[in-house]
Coordinates of C-alpha atoms in Angstrom, one line a residue:
Chain A
X1 CA 51.7 -47.2 30.5
X2 CA 50.6 -44.7 33.1
X3 CA 47.6 -42.9 34.6
X4 CA 47.4 -39.6 36.5
X5 CA 43.8 -39.0 37.6
X6 CA 44.6 -35.6 39.1
X7 CA 45.8 -34.3 35.7
X8 CA 43.4 -36.4 33.7
X9 CA 46.4 -38.0 31.9
X10 CA 46.5 -41.5 30.5
X11 CA 49.7 -42.7 28.8
X12 CA 48.6 -45.4 26.3
X13 CA 51.5 -45.6 23.9
X14 CA 55.1 -44.5 23.6
X15 CA 55.4 -42.2 20.6
X16 CA 58.9 -40.9 21.4
X17 CA 60.2 -42.1 18.1
X18 CA 57.6 -40.2 16.1
X19 CA 57.3 -36.5 15.4
X20 CA 54.4 -34.2 14.5
X21 CA 53.6 -34.5 10.8
X22 CA 53.4 -30.7 10.3
X23 CA 57.0 -30.3 11.5
X24 CA 58.2 -33.1 9.3
X25 CA 56.4 -31.5 6.3
X26 CA 57.9 -28.1 7.1
X27 CA 61.4 -29.8 7.0
X28 CA 60.7 -31.4 3.7
X29 CA 60.5 -34.9 5.0
X30 CA 58.5 -37.4 2.9
X31 CA 56.4 -39.8 4.9
X32 CA 54.9 -41.6 2.0
X33 CA 52.5 -43.8 3.9
X34 CA 50.9 -41.1 6.1
X35 CA 48.1 -39.9 3.7
X36 CA 47.0 -43.4 2.8
X37 CA 47.0 -44.4 6.5
X38 CA 44.8 -41.4 7.4
X39 CA 42.4 -42.0 4.5
X40 CA 42.0 -45.6 5.7
X41 CA 41.6 -44.5 9.3
X42 CA 38.8 -42.0 8.4
X43 CA 37.0 -44.7 6.4
X44 CA 37.2 -47.2 9.2
X45 CA 35.9 -44.9 11.8
X46 CA 33.2 -43.7 9.5
X47 CA 32.1 -47.2 8.8
X48 CA 32.3 -48.7 12.3
X49 CA 30.7 -45.8 14.1
X50 CA 27.8 -45.2 11.7
X51 CA 24.8 -47.3 10.8
X52 CA 27.1 -49.1 8.3
X53 CA 28.9 -50.9 11.0
X54 CA 26.7 -50.6 14.1
X55 CA 23.2 -51.6 15.2
X56 CA 21.2 -48.4 14.7
X57 CA 19.9 -48.3 18.2
X58 CA 23.3 -48.7 19.8
X59 CA 24.6 -46.0 17.4
X60 CA 21.9 -43.5 18.6
X61 CA 22.9 -44.2 22.2
X62 CA 26.5 -43.6 21.3
X63 CA 25.5 -40.3 19.7
X64 CA 23.9 -39.3 23.0
X65 CA 27.0 -40.2 24.9
X66 CA 29.4 -38.4 22.6
X67 CA 27.8 -35.0 22.2
X68 CA 30.6 -32.5 22.7
X69 CA 29.0 -29.0 23.2
X70 CA 32.0 -27.1 24.4
X71 CA 34.6 -28.2 21.9
X72 CA 32.2 -28.1 19.0
X73 CA 31.5 -24.5 19.9
X74 CA 35.2 -23.8 19.5
X75 CA 35.1 -25.1 15.9
X76 CA 31.8 -23.4 15.2
X77 CA 33.2 -20.0 16.3
X78 CA 36.9 -20.1 15.4
X79 CA 36.7 -22.0 12.1
X80 CA 33.1 -21.5 10.8
X81 CA 32.1 -18.0 11.9
X82 CA 34.8 -15.6 12.9
X83 CA 37.5 -15.7 10.1
X84 CA 35.1 -14.2 7.5
X85 CA 34.0 -11.4 9.9
X86 CA 35.6 -8.6 11.9
X87 CA 36.4 -10.3 15.2
X88 CA 38.9 -9.7 18.0
X89 CA 40.2 -13.2 17.8
X90 CA 41.4 -12.7 14.2
X91 CA 45.0 -11.7 13.5
X92 CA 47.0 -11.2 10.4
X93 CA 49.6 -9.0 8.8
X94 CA 48.1 -5.5 8.0
X95 CA 49.4 -5.9 4.5
X96 CA 46.7 -8.6 4.0
X97 CA 43.9 -6.3 4.9
X98 CA 42.7 -5.7 1.3
X99 CA 42.4 -9.4 0.6
X100 CA 40.7 -10.1 3.9
X101 CA 38.4 -7.2 3.5
X102 CA 37.4 -8.5 0.1
X103 CA 36.6 -11.9 1.6
X104 CA 34.5 -10.3 4.3
X105 CA 32.6 -8.5 1.5
X106 CA 32.1 -11.6 -0.6
X107 CA 28.4 -12.6 -0.1
X108 CA 28.9 -15.9 -1.8
X109 CA 31.9 -16.8 0.4
X110 CA 29.9 -15.9 3.5
X111 CA 26.9 -17.9 2.4
X112 CA 29.3 -20.8 1.6
X113 CA 30.7 -20.7 5.1
X114 CA 27.3 -20.5 6.7
X115 CA 26.0 -23.5 4.7
X116 CA 29.1 -25.5 5.9
X117 CA 28.5 -24.4 9.5
X118 CA 25.0 -25.7 9.3
X119 CA 26.2 -29.0 7.9
X120 CA 28.8 -29.3 10.7
X121 CA 26.1 -28.7 13.2
X122 CA 23.4 -31.0 11.7
X123 CA 25.0 -33.9 9.8
X124 CA 25.8 -36.6 12.4
X125 CA 27.1 -39.2 9.9
X126 CA 29.7 -40.9 12.1
X127 CA 32.0 -40.3 15.0
X128 CA 34.7 -38.0 13.6
X129 CA 38.1 -37.0 15.0
X130 CA 37.1 -33.3 14.6
X131 CA 40.6 -31.8 14.5
X132 CA 42.6 -33.9 12.1
X133 CA 45.1 -31.4 10.8
X134 CA 48.8 -32.2 10.4
X135 CA 49.5 -31.0 13.9
X136 CA 47.3 -33.8 15.2
X137 CA 49.2 -36.5 13.4
X138 CA 52.5 -38.1 14.3
X139 CA 54.8 -39.9 11.9
X140 CA 58.0 -41.8 11.9
X141 CA 59.4 -45.3 11.2
X142 CA 56.7 -46.0 8.8
X143 CA 54.0 -45.4 11.4
X144 CA 51.2 -42.8 11.3
X145 CA 49.3 -42.0 14.5
X146 CA 46.3 -39.6 15.0
X147 CA 46.4 -37.8 18.4
X148 CA 44.4 -35.2 20.3
X149 CA 40.9 -36.6 19.7
X150 CA 39.2 -34.3 22.2
X151 CA 37.1 -32.7 19.5
X152 CA 35.4 -35.9 18.5
X153 CA 31.6 -36.0 18.0
X154 CA 29.1 -37.3 15.5
X155 CA 29.5 -35.0 12.5
X156 CA 30.2 -34.9 8.8
X157 CA 32.9 -37.4 7.7
X158 CA 34.2 -34.9 5.1
X159 CA 35.3 -32.6 8.0
X160 CA 38.2 -34.9 8.9
X161 CA 39.3 -35.3 5.3
X162 CA 38.9 -31.5 4.8
X163 CA 41.3 -30.9 7.7
X164 CA 44.0 -33.1 6.0
X165 CA 43.4 -31.5 2.7
X166 CA 43.5 -27.9 4.0
X167 CA 46.9 -28.6 5.5
X168 CA 48.1 -30.5 2.4
X169 CA 47.2 -27.4 0.4
X170 CA 49.1 -25.2 2.8
X171 CA 52.1 -27.5 2.8
X172 CA 52.1 -27.5 -1.0
X173 CA 52.1 -23.7 -1.2
X174 CA 54.9 -23.6 1.2
X175 CA 56.9 -26.2 -0.7
X176 CA 56.5 -24.4 -4.0
X177 CA 57.4 -21.0 -2.7
X178 CA 60.5 -22.5 -1.0
X179 CA 61.5 -24.2 -4.3
X180 CA 61.5 -27.5 -2.6
X181 CA 62.6 -30.5 -4.8
X182 CA 59.9 -31.5 -7.3
X183 CA 59.4 -34.9 -5.6
X184 CA 58.5 -33.2 -2.3
X185 CA 56.1 -30.8 -4.0
X186 CA 54.5 -33.8 -5.7
X187 CA 54.4 -35.5 -2.3
X188 CA 52.5 -32.8 -0.5
X189 CA 50.2 -32.3 -3.5
X190 CA 49.6 -36.0 -3.5
X191 CA 48.3 -36.1 0.1
X192 CA 44.8 -35.2 -1.1
X193 CA 44.8 -37.9 -3.9
X194 CA 46.2 -40.6 -1.6
X195 CA 44.0 -39.9 1.4
X196 CA 40.9 -39.7 -0.8
X197 CA 41.8 -42.9 -2.7
X198 CA 42.5 -44.7 0.5
X199 CA 39.2 -43.5 2.0
X200 CA 37.2 -44.7 -1.0
X201 CA 39.2 -48.0 -1.2
X202 CA 38.7 -48.8 2.5
X203 CA 35.0 -47.9 2.4
X204 CA 34.4 -50.1 -0.6
X205 CA 36.4 -52.9 1.0
X206 CA 34.3 -52.8 4.2
X207 CA 31.0 -52.2 2.2
X208 CA 30.0 -55.8 1.7
X209 CA 30.2 -56.4 5.5
X210 CA 27.9 -53.5 6.3
X211 CA 25.4 -54.1 9.1
X212 CA 22.5 -52.9 7.0
X213 CA 22.5 -54.2 3.5
X214 CA 19.5 -52.0 2.6
X215 CA 22.1 -49.3 2.0
X216 CA 22.7 -49.6 -1.7
X217 CA 25.8 -49.1 -3.8
X218 CA 23.9 -46.1 -5.3
X219 CA 23.5 -44.6 -1.8
X220 CA 27.2 -45.1 -1.2
X221 CA 28.1 -43.3 -4.4
X222 CA 25.7 -40.4 -3.4
X223 CA 27.3 -40.2 0.0
X224 CA 30.9 -40.4 -1.3
X225 CA 30.1 -37.3 -3.5
X226 CA 28.7 -35.5 -0.4
X227 CA 31.8 -36.4 1.6
X228 CA 34.0 -35.1 -1.2
X229 CA 32.1 -31.8 -1.4
X230 CA 32.2 -31.5 2.4
X231 CA 35.9 -32.2 2.4
X232 CA 36.6 -29.5 -0.2
X233 CA 34.3 -27.0 1.6
X234 CA 35.7 -27.6 5.1
X235 CA 39.2 -27.5 3.6
X236 CA 38.4 -24.0 2.4
X237 CA 37.1 -23.0 5.8
X238 CA 40.1 -24.4 7.6
X239 CA 42.7 -23.0 5.2
X240 CA 41.1 -19.5 5.6
X241 CA 41.1 -19.6 9.3
X242 CA 44.8 -20.6 9.4
X243 CA 45.6 -17.4 7.5
X244 CA 43.4 -14.8 9.2
X245 CA 41.9 -16.4 12.3
X246 CA 42.9 -17.1 15.9
X247 CA 45.3 -20.1 15.3
X248 CA 47.9 -20.0 12.6
X249 CA 50.3 -22.7 11.3
X250 CA 54.1 -22.9 11.3
X251 CA 54.0 -23.9 7.7
X252 CA 53.3 -20.2 6.9
X253 CA 54.5 -18.4 10.1
X254 CA 58.0 -19.7 9.8
X255 CA 58.5 -18.2 6.3
X256 CA 60.3 -14.9 5.8
X257 CA 57.8 -12.0 5.7
X258 CA 57.6 -11.4 1.9
X259 CA 57.1 -15.1 1.3
X260 CA 54.7 -15.4 4.2
X261 CA 52.5 -12.7 2.7
X262 CA 52.6 -14.3 -0.7
X263 CA 51.7 -17.7 0.7
X264 CA 48.9 -16.2 2.7
X265 CA 47.4 -14.5 -0.3
X266 CA 47.6 -17.8 -2.3
X267 CA 46.0 -19.9 0.4
X268 CA 43.2 -17.3 0.9
X269 CA 42.5 -17.3 -2.9
X270 CA 42.2 -21.1 -2.8
X271 CA 40.0 -20.9 0.3
X272 CA 37.7 -18.4 -1.3
X273 CA 37.4 -20.6 -4.4
X274 CA 36.5 -23.6 -2.2
X275 CA 33.9 -21.7 -0.2
X276 CA 32.2 -20.2 -3.3
X277 CA 32.2 -22.9 -6.0
X278 CA 33.2 -26.5 -5.8
X279 CA 31.0 -28.4 -8.2
X280 CA 33.6 -28.2 -11.0
X281 CA 36.3 -29.7 -8.7
X282 CA 35.5 -33.4 -8.9
X283 CA 38.9 -35.0 -8.5
X284 CA 42.1 -34.4 -6.5
X285 CA 43.7 -33.4 -9.9
X286 CA 41.1 -30.7 -10.2
X287 CA 42.0 -29.4 -6.8
X288 CA 45.7 -29.5 -7.6
X289 CA 44.9 -27.4 -10.7
X290 CA 43.1 -24.9 -8.5
X291 CA 46.2 -24.7 -6.2
X292 CA 48.6 -24.3 -9.1
X293 CA 46.4 -21.6 -10.7
X294 CA 46.3 -19.7 -7.4
X295 CA 50.1 -19.9 -7.1
X296 CA 50.6 -18.8 -10.7
X297 CA 48.1 -15.9 -10.3
X298 CA 50.3 -14.3 -7.6
X299 CA 53.6 -15.1 -9.4
Chain B
X1 CA -6.4 -32.6 33.7
X2 CA -5.3 -36.0 34.9
X3 CA -2.3 -38.3 35.4
X4 CA -2.2 -42.1 35.6
X5 CA 1.4 -43.2 36.4
X6 CA 0.6 -46.9 36.1
X7 CA -0.6 -46.6 32.5
X8 CA 1.8 -43.7 31.6
X9 CA -1.2 -41.5 30.8
X10 CA -1.2 -37.7 31.2
X11 CA -4.4 -35.8 30.1
X12 CA -3.3 -32.3 29.1
X13 CA -6.1 -31.0 27.0
X14 CA -9.8 -31.9 26.3
X15 CA -10.1 -32.6 22.6
X16 CA -13.5 -34.1 22.6
X17 CA -14.9 -31.5 20.2
X18 CA -12.2 -32.4 17.6
X19 CA -11.9 -35.3 15.3
X20 CA -9.0 -37.0 13.5
X21 CA -8.2 -35.1 10.3
X22 CA -8.0 -38.2 8.2
X23 CA -11.6 -39.1 9.0
X24 CA -12.7 -35.6 8.3
X25 CA -10.9 -35.7 4.9
X26 CA -12.4 -39.0 4.1
X27 CA -15.9 -37.6 4.8
X28 CA -15.2 -34.6 2.5
X29 CA -15.0 -32.0 5.3
X30 CA -13.0 -28.9 4.6
X31 CA -10.9 -27.6 7.5
X32 CA -9.4 -24.7 5.6
X33 CA -7.0 -23.7 8.4
X34 CA -5.4 -27.1 9.1
X35 CA -2.6 -27.1 6.5
X36 CA -1.5 -23.5 7.3
X37 CA -1.5 -24.3 11.0
X38 CA 0.6 -27.4 10.5
X39 CA 3.1 -25.6 8.2
X40 CA 3.5 -22.9 10.8
X41 CA 3.8 -25.5 13.6
X42 CA 6.6 -27.3 11.7
X43 CA 8.5 -24.0 11.1
X44 CA 8.2 -23.0 14.8
X45 CA 9.5 -26.3 16.1
X46 CA 12.2 -26.3 13.5
X47 CA 13.3 -22.8 14.5
X48 CA 13.1 -23.1 18.2
X49 CA 14.7 -26.5 18.6
X50 CA 17.6 -25.9 16.2
X51 CA 20.6 -23.6 16.4
X52 CA 18.4 -20.9 14.9
X53 CA 16.5 -20.6 18.1
X54 CA 18.7 -22.2 20.8
X55 CA 22.1 -21.9 22.3
X56 CA 24.2 -24.5 20.4
X57 CA 25.5 -26.1 23.5
X58 CA 22.0 -26.5 25.0
X59 CA 20.8 -27.8 21.7
X60 CA 23.4 -30.6 21.7
X61 CA 22.4 -31.6 25.2
X62 CA 18.8 -31.7 24.1
X63 CA 19.8 -33.9 21.1
X64 CA 21.4 -36.3 23.7
X65 CA 18.3 -36.4 25.8
X66 CA 15.9 -37.0 22.9
X67 CA 17.5 -39.8 21.0
X68 CA 14.7 -42.3 20.3
X69 CA 16.3 -45.6 19.2
X70 CA 13.3 -47.9 19.4
X71 CA 10.8 -45.7 17.6
X72 CA 13.2 -44.5 15.0
X73 CA 13.8 -48.1 14.2
X74 CA 10.2 -48.6 13.4
X75 CA 10.3 -45.8 10.8
X76 CA 13.6 -47.0 9.5
X77 CA 12.2 -50.5 9.0
X78 CA 8.5 -50.0 8.1
X79 CA 8.8 -46.8 6.1
X80 CA 12.3 -46.7 4.7
X81 CA 13.3 -50.3 4.2
X82 CA 10.6 -53.0 3.9
X83 CA 8.0 -51.6 1.5
X84 CA 10.4 -51.8 -1.5
X85 CA 11.5 -55.3 -0.6
X86 CA 9.9 -58.7 -0.1
X87 CA 9.0 -58.7 3.6
X88 CA 6.6 -60.6 5.8
X89 CA 5.2 -57.2 7.1
X90 CA 4.0 -56.1 3.7
X91 CA 0.5 -56.7 2.6
X92 CA -1.5 -55.7 -0.5
X93 CA -4.1 -57.0 -2.9
X94 CA -2.5 -59.7 -5.1
X95 CA -3.8 -57.8 -8.1
X96 CA -1.2 -55.1 -7.3
X97 CA 1.7 -57.6 -7.5
X98 CA 2.9 -56.6 -11.0
X99 CA 3.2 -52.9 -9.9
X100 CA 4.8 -53.8 -6.6
X101 CA 7.2 -56.2 -8.3
X102 CA 8.2 -53.5 -10.8
X103 CA 8.9 -51.1 -7.9
X104 CA 11.1 -53.8 -6.2
X105 CA 13.0 -54.2 -9.4
X106 CA 13.6 -50.5 -9.9
X107 CA 17.2 -49.8 -8.9
X108 CA 16.7 -46.0 -9.1
X109 CA 13.7 -46.2 -6.7
X110 CA 15.6 -48.5 -4.3
X111 CA 18.6 -46.2 -4.4
X112 CA 16.3 -43.2 -3.8
X113 CA 14.8 -44.9 -0.7
X114 CA 18.2 -45.8 0.6
X115 CA 19.5 -42.2 0.3
X116 CA 16.4 -41.0 2.1
X117 CA 16.9 -43.5 4.9
X118 CA 20.5 -42.3 5.3
X119 CA 19.2 -38.7 5.5
X120 CA 16.6 -39.7 8.1
X121 CA 19.4 -41.4 10.2
X122 CA 22.0 -38.7 9.9
X123 CA 20.4 -35.2 9.5
X124 CA 19.6 -33.9 13.0
X125 CA 18.3 -30.6 11.9
X126 CA 15.7 -30.0 14.6
X127 CA 13.4 -31.9 16.9
X128 CA 10.7 -33.2 14.6
X129 CA 7.3 -34.8 15.3
X130 CA 8.3 -37.9 13.4
X131 CA 4.9 -39.2 12.5
X132 CA 2.8 -36.2 11.3
X133 CA 0.3 -37.9 9.0
X134 CA -3.3 -37.0 8.9
X135 CA -4.1 -39.6 11.6
X136 CA -1.8 -37.7 14.0
X137 CA -3.7 -34.4 13.6
X138 CA -7.1 -33.5 15.1
X139 CA -9.3 -30.7 13.7
X140 CA -12.6 -29.0 14.6
X141 CA -14.0 -25.6 15.5
X142 CA -11.2 -23.9 13.7
X143 CA -8.5 -25.6 15.8
X144 CA -5.8 -27.9 14.5
X145 CA -3.8 -30.0 17.0
X146 CA -0.9 -32.4 16.5
X147 CA -1.1 -35.5 18.7
X148 CA 1.0 -38.7 19.2
X149 CA 4.5 -37.2 19.4
X150 CA 6.1 -40.4 20.6
X151 CA 8.3 -40.6 17.4
X152 CA 9.9 -37.3 18.1
X153 CA 13.7 -37.0 17.7
X154 CA 16.3 -34.8 16.0
X155 CA 15.9 -35.4 12.3
X156 CA 15.3 -33.8 9.0
X157 CA 12.5 -31.2 9.1
X158 CA 11.3 -32.2 5.7
X159 CA 10.2 -35.5 7.2
X160 CA 7.3 -33.9 8.9
X161 CA 6.2 -31.9 5.9
X162 CA 6.6 -35.1 3.8
X163 CA 4.2 -36.9 6.1
X164 CA 1.5 -34.2 5.6
X165 CA 2.2 -34.1 1.8
X166 CA 2.0 -37.9 1.3
X167 CA -1.4 -37.9 3.0
X168 CA -2.6 -34.9 1.1
X169 CA -1.7 -36.7 -2.1
X170 CA -3.6 -39.8 -1.0
X171 CA -6.6 -37.7 0.0
X172 CA -6.5 -36.0 -3.4
X173 CA -6.5 -39.3 -5.3
X174 CA -9.4 -40.5 -3.1
X175 CA -11.4 -37.3 -3.7
X176 CA -10.9 -37.4 -7.5
X177 CA -11.8 -41.1 -7.8
X178 CA -14.9 -40.4 -5.7
X179 CA -15.9 -37.5 -7.9
X180 CA -15.9 -35.3 -4.8
X181 CA -16.9 -31.6 -5.5
X182 CA -14.3 -29.6 -7.2
X183 CA -13.8 -27.3 -4.2
X184 CA -13.0 -30.3 -2.0
X185 CA -10.5 -31.7 -4.6
X186 CA -8.9 -28.3 -4.7
X187 CA -8.8 -28.3 -0.9
X188 CA -6.9 -31.5 -0.5
X189 CA -4.6 -30.6 -3.4
X190 CA -4.0 -27.3 -1.8
X191 CA -2.8 -28.8 1.5
X192 CA 0.7 -29.1 0.1
X193 CA 0.8 -25.5 -1.2
X194 CA -0.7 -24.1 2.0
X195 CA 1.5 -26.0 4.4
X196 CA 4.7 -25.2 2.4
X197 CA 3.8 -21.5 2.1
X198 CA 3.0 -21.3 5.9
X199 CA 6.3 -23.1 6.7
X200 CA 8.3 -20.7 4.6
X201 CA 6.4 -17.6 5.8
X202 CA 6.8 -18.5 9.5
X203 CA 10.5 -19.4 9.0
X204 CA 11.1 -16.1 7.4
X205 CA 9.1 -14.2 10.0
X206 CA 11.2 -15.8 12.8
X207 CA 14.5 -15.5 10.9
X208 CA 15.5 -12.0 12.0
X209 CA 15.3 -13.2 15.6
X210 CA 17.6 -16.2 15.1
X211 CA 20.0 -16.9 17.9
X212 CA 23.0 -17.0 15.5
X213 CA 23.0 -14.2 13.0
X214 CA 26.0 -15.8 11.2
X215 CA 23.4 -18.0 9.5
X216 CA 22.8 -16.0 6.3
X217 CA 19.8 -15.6 4.1
X218 CA 21.6 -17.6 1.5
X219 CA 22.0 -20.4 3.9
X220 CA 18.3 -20.3 4.7
X221 CA 17.5 -20.5 0.9
X222 CA 19.8 -23.5 0.6
X223 CA 18.2 -25.2 3.6
X224 CA 14.7 -24.4 2.4
X225 CA 15.5 -26.2 -0.9
X226 CA 16.9 -29.2 1.0
X227 CA 13.7 -29.3 3.2
X228 CA 11.5 -29.2 0.1
X229 CA 13.5 -32.0 -1.5
X230 CA 13.3 -34.1 1.7
X231 CA 9.6 -33.4 2.0
X232 CA 9.0 -34.7 -1.6
X233 CA 11.2 -37.7 -1.1
X234 CA 9.8 -38.7 2.3
X235 CA 6.3 -38.1 0.9
X236 CA 7.1 -40.7 -1.8
X237 CA 8.4 -43.2 0.8
X238 CA 5.4 -42.7 3.1
X239 CA 2.9 -42.9 0.2
X240 CA 4.4 -46.1 -1.0
X241 CA 4.4 -47.8 2.4
X242 CA 0.7 -46.9 2.9
X243 CA -0.1 -48.9 -0.2
X244 CA 2.1 -52.0 0.2
X245 CA 3.6 -51.9 3.7
X246 CA 2.5 -52.9 7.2
X247 CA 0.2 -50.0 8.0
X248 CA -2.5 -48.8 5.5
X249 CA -4.9 -45.9 5.5
X250 CA -8.6 -45.7 5.6
X251 CA -8.5 -43.2 2.7
X252 CA -7.8 -46.1 0.4
X253 CA -9.0 -49.1 2.5
X254 CA -12.5 -47.8 2.7
X255 CA -12.9 -47.6 -1.1
X256 CA -14.8 -50.3 -3.0
X257 CA -12.3 -52.9 -4.4
X258 CA -12.0 -51.7 -8.0
X259 CA -11.6 -48.1 -6.9
X260 CA -9.2 -49.2 -4.2
X261 CA -7.0 -51.0 -6.7
X262 CA -7.0 -48.0 -9.0
X263 CA -6.2 -45.6 -6.2
X264 CA -3.3 -47.8 -5.0
X265 CA -1.8 -47.9 -8.5
X266 CA -2.0 -44.1 -8.8
X267 CA -0.4 -43.5 -5.5
X268 CA 2.3 -46.0 -6.2
X269 CA 3.1 -44.3 -9.5
X270 CA 3.4 -41.0 -7.7
X271 CA 5.5 -42.5 -5.0
X272 CA 7.9 -44.0 -7.5
X273 CA 8.2 -40.7 -9.3
X274 CA 9.1 -39.0 -6.0
X275 CA 11.7 -41.6 -5.1
X276 CA 13.4 -41.6 -8.5
X277 CA 13.4 -38.0 -9.6
X278 CA 12.4 -34.8 -7.8
X279 CA 14.6 -32.1 -9.2
X280 CA 12.1 -31.0 -11.7
X281 CA 9.4 -30.6 -9.1
X282 CA 10.2 -27.2 -7.6
X283 CA 6.7 -26.0 -6.6
X284 CA 3.5 -27.4 -5.1
X285 CA 1.9 -26.8 -8.5
X286 CA 4.5 -29.1 -10.1
X287 CA 3.6 -31.7 -7.5
X288 CA -0.1 -31.2 -8.3
X289 CA 0.8 -31.8 -12.0
X290 CA 2.5 -35.1 -11.1
X291 CA -0.6 -36.2 -9.2
X292 CA -2.9 -35.2 -12.0
X293 CA -0.7 -36.9 -14.6
X294 CA -0.7 -40.2 -12.6
X295 CA -4.5 -40.1 -12.2
X296 CA -4.9 -39.4 -16.0
X297 CA -2.5 -42.2 -16.8
X298 CA -4.6 -44.8 -15.1
X299 CA -7.9 -43.3 -16.5

């Protein structure tokens, strides 16, 4: 549609009829197709940019062309390092200090974040979006569009799913605390299950056409478990950083102060759980149980 | 010392007083310092070319400069794909066919190799040598030198240790079948323990000087376990391919036919064990036990 080389702007598509998903969720709008579309999208990119869908030599050349040192550093610092430490970038209500101080003193949580950071920096599974939170997705008229791909690089596929899931958890906590109708609460809670099911379905649909048939079904099952674990872990990291780090989210910030504090405590409890121990969370239902338990515990 | 641009030859060091380690081992020579030197070498490269020893942005630019599509493909094909399948590259004594056919029919072994191939292709932990078998090492006069680094790329650190270990296992089997003196058998068996201890020692010595102190001791312990598991698994893949794949080793090929067959069967049994199940092998002593059990089983 348009190109402005001075400002590095290229207009590829008119999205004027769509709105940012986060805002829609904040308003209680149900966009039933969004989670499934995103799960399918993550699976397709994972397949077609990895050795499943590409010649392995071309793939390595694409890795070289897509290293993204500056923007990866932002994620490494703001998401995977600073939130669990004292850092000038962090900001949060002083009333949260006991909870945040406890997180900073939790060796298992710090180890968990460190292991995730190492995975983020070393597991070049596929070209990933790199910042797929609900503010990077637009919805409307049955369409779902991922925007802002400037963080893309070859990384762990679970990082993109974790971004969706962290924000689904945050949206769920907001919905419950606002006494939103049960169908909306179920909607936001269902985003994890729907995106994960769509990811697995699409991966399995594409699987028979993989470029390298030496990758076995057993390898796929092993990798799916790794993606799930990464998704949960990175969801924990991303949920935490939205409560205490540099960049917050309107889901929580727009709540009245007492509710905002309670929501932050709940999300931080969930984040800590995901950083410290995930092996007993094997399904989206298990994760929903963790979210509900955290809400009940601060009731 | 010299440079020939036509033949792409650069002479950097005079190694005339050294010999290839494989030949020395075949002759029953003990070079007591070699395994420790190599373990230290792997740890130093792992540290200084990863985010432990480099600025993370510089490290990503080095990843881009060192992708190695053509030579990685050789490893992916000849080591991590073909040996467990019917392939025109494979060659072995027809008397081995029942054992090889059983391996090709073993779904757990095929899955194990496929998972290792995926790790090789996606885990860019550090710049690795990529072909560190005993034919890529020269020894003599107390010196140990790694040569032939043309397979180097950013990959799993355990791959280099696995190359050493596979060849230590093969050398051990040869030594036992030849009734070599007990001190030499212990020497070749000890290569795994000495290289692993040196790797861990050097990594822990360098650790306090890491560029990014947000990597915790707990993360290091997690990563060491992953390197160990990768080392065992890749050792299995490399041991198998030396028995049935495209490139064999003089350790076995130089044996008289009956002994050669027995050695191949033993090494294949060990390889299968390492591909299928490794979680109960947590120390070099455990691995030595697996080697001894395989030798006894074909007694």
